[in-house]
CSV table of C-alpha atoms in Angstrom, one decimal:
chain,number,residue,atom,x,y,z
A,1,MET,CA,-0.3,0.1,0.2
A,2,LYS,CA,1.0,4.0,-0.7
A,3,TYR,CA,2.1,5.7,2.7
A,4,VAL,CA,2.1,9.8,2.8
A,5,ILE,CA,5.1,10.8,5.2
A,6,ILE,CA,5.2,14.5,5.8
A,7,GLY,CA,7.8,15.6,7.4
A,8,LEU,CA,7.8,19.7,9.1
A,9,ASP,CA,11.1,21.1,9.3
A,10,ALA,CA,12.2,22.5,13.1
A,11,PRO,CA,12.9,26.6,13.0
A,12,GLY,CA,16.2,27.1,12.1
A,13,SER,CA,17.0,23.6,10.2
A,14,LEU,CA,18.4,25.1,6.7
A,15,PRO,CA,22.6,23.9,7.4
A,16,LYS,CA,21.2,21.0,9.1
A,17,ARG,CA,19.4,19.9,6.2
A,18,LYS,CA,22.0,21.2,3.7
A,19,ALA,CA,24.3,19.3,5.4
A,20,VAL,CA,22.7,16.1,5.4
A,21,ARG,CA,21.1,15.9,2.3
A,22,GLU,CA,23.6,13.1,-0.3
A,23,ALA,CA,22.2,11.0,3.5
A,24,HIS,CA,19.0,11.0,3.2
A,25,LEU,CA,18.7,11.5,-1.7
A,26,ALA,CA,20.4,8.0,-1.1
A,27,ARG,CA,17.5,6.5,0.9
A,28,LEU,CA,15.4,7.8,-1.4
A,29,GLN,CA,17.5,6.1,-4.3
A,30,LEU,CA,16.7,3.2,-2.9
A,31,LEU,CA,13.2,3.3,-2.6
A,32,GLN,CA,13.0,4.7,-5.9
A,33,ASP,CA,16.1,1.8,-7.7
A,34,ALA,CA,12.7,-0.9,-6.0
A,35,GLY,CA,10.2,0.0,-7.1
A,36,ARG,CA,8.9,1.1,-4.5
A,37,LEU,CA,9.1,5.5,-4.5
A,38,SER,CA,5.9,7.3,-6.3
A,39,THR,CA,7.4,11.0,-5.7
A,40,ALA,CA,9.8,12.8,-3.1
A,41,GLY,CA,10.7,16.5,-2.6
A,42,PRO,CA,11.0,19.6,-0.4
A,43,MET,CA,8.4,22.1,0.5
A,44,PRO,CA,9.2,25.7,0.1
A,45,ALA,CA,9.5,28.1,2.5
A,46,VAL,CA,8.1,30.8,0.6
A,47,ASP,CA,6.1,30.1,-3.2
A,48,ILE,CA,9.1,29.5,-5.1
A,49,HIS,CA,10.1,27.0,-7.2
A,50,GLU,CA,13.9,26.7,-5.8
A,51,ALA,CA,15.8,27.3,-2.6
A,52,SER,CA,16.1,30.5,-0.8
A,53,PRO,CA,17.3,31.2,2.6
A,54,ALA,CA,13.7,30.6,3.9
A,55,GLY,CA,14.5,27.4,3.7
A,56,PHE,CA,11.9,24.9,3.3
A,57,ALA,CA,8.4,24.1,5.5
A,58,GLY,CA,9.5,20.4,5.4
A,59,SER,CA,9.1,17.2,3.2
A,60,THR,CA,7.0,15.4,0.9
A,61,ILE,CA,7.7,11.5,0.1
A,62,ILE,CA,4.9,8.9,-1.3
A,63,ALA,CA,6.3,5.9,-1.9
A,64,ASP,CA,4.6,1.9,-0.7
A,65,PHE,CA,5.6,0.1,1.9
A,66,ASP,CA,3.9,-3.9,3.4
A,67,SER,CA,2.0,-1.6,6.3
A,68,LEU,CA,2.3,1.8,8.4
A,69,ALA,CA,4.3,0.3,10.9
A,70,ALA,CA,6.7,-0.4,8.1
A,71,ALA,CA,6.5,3.3,7.0
A,72,ARG,CA,7.1,4.5,9.9
A,73,ALA,CA,9.9,2.8,10.7
A,74,TRP,CA,11.8,3.2,7.5
A,75,ALA,CA,11.0,7.2,8.5
A,76,ASN,CA,11.9,7.4,11.5
A,77,ASP,CA,15.4,6.4,10.2
A,78,ASP,CA,16.0,8.8,8.1
A,79,PRO,CA,19.0,11.1,8.4
A,80,TYR,CA,16.4,14.0,8.6
A,81,VAL,CA,15.0,12.3,11.8
A,82,ALA,CA,18.2,11.8,13.0
A,83,GLU,CA,20.0,15.0,12.6
A,84,GLY,CA,16.5,16.8,14.2
A,85,ILE,CA,15.9,18.6,11.1
A,86,TYR,CA,12.3,17.3,11.3
A,87,ARG,CA,10.0,18.5,13.8
A,88,GLU,CA,7.2,16.1,13.3
A,89,VAL,CA,7.2,13.7,10.7
A,90,MET,CA,3.0,11.9,9.9
A,91,ILE,CA,2.1,9.4,8.4
A,92,PHE,CA,-1.0,8.4,6.1
A,93,PRO,CA,-2.2,5.7,4.1
A,94,TYR,CA,-2.2,6.8,0.6
A,95,ILE,CA,-5.1,6.1,-2.0
A,96,GLN,CA,-4.1,7.6,-5.9
A,97,VAL,CA,-6.6,8.0,-7.9
A,98,PHE,CA,-5.0,9.7,-10.2
A,99,PRO,CA,-3.1,9.3,-12.9
């Protein structure tokens, strides 16, 4: 089943986010390589299509996992969680209707 993972950034976390971004992306690449990743990306803190000094509000990931517990375990092992970049992580089952 698909799950949506929403990580909300802690205030002032942009320098940490930049420092561990490659490790975060490597985990997402593993999901992509396994054919389990639907989409993933950051949510800018301001209404622009690129990084800015304002940083990010967080990230959204939609991927296939065997269960909510498996999605939660995967999310909890993310470098952004370990480094305190995410102040909160929410996970919900997701039913894709379109496309």
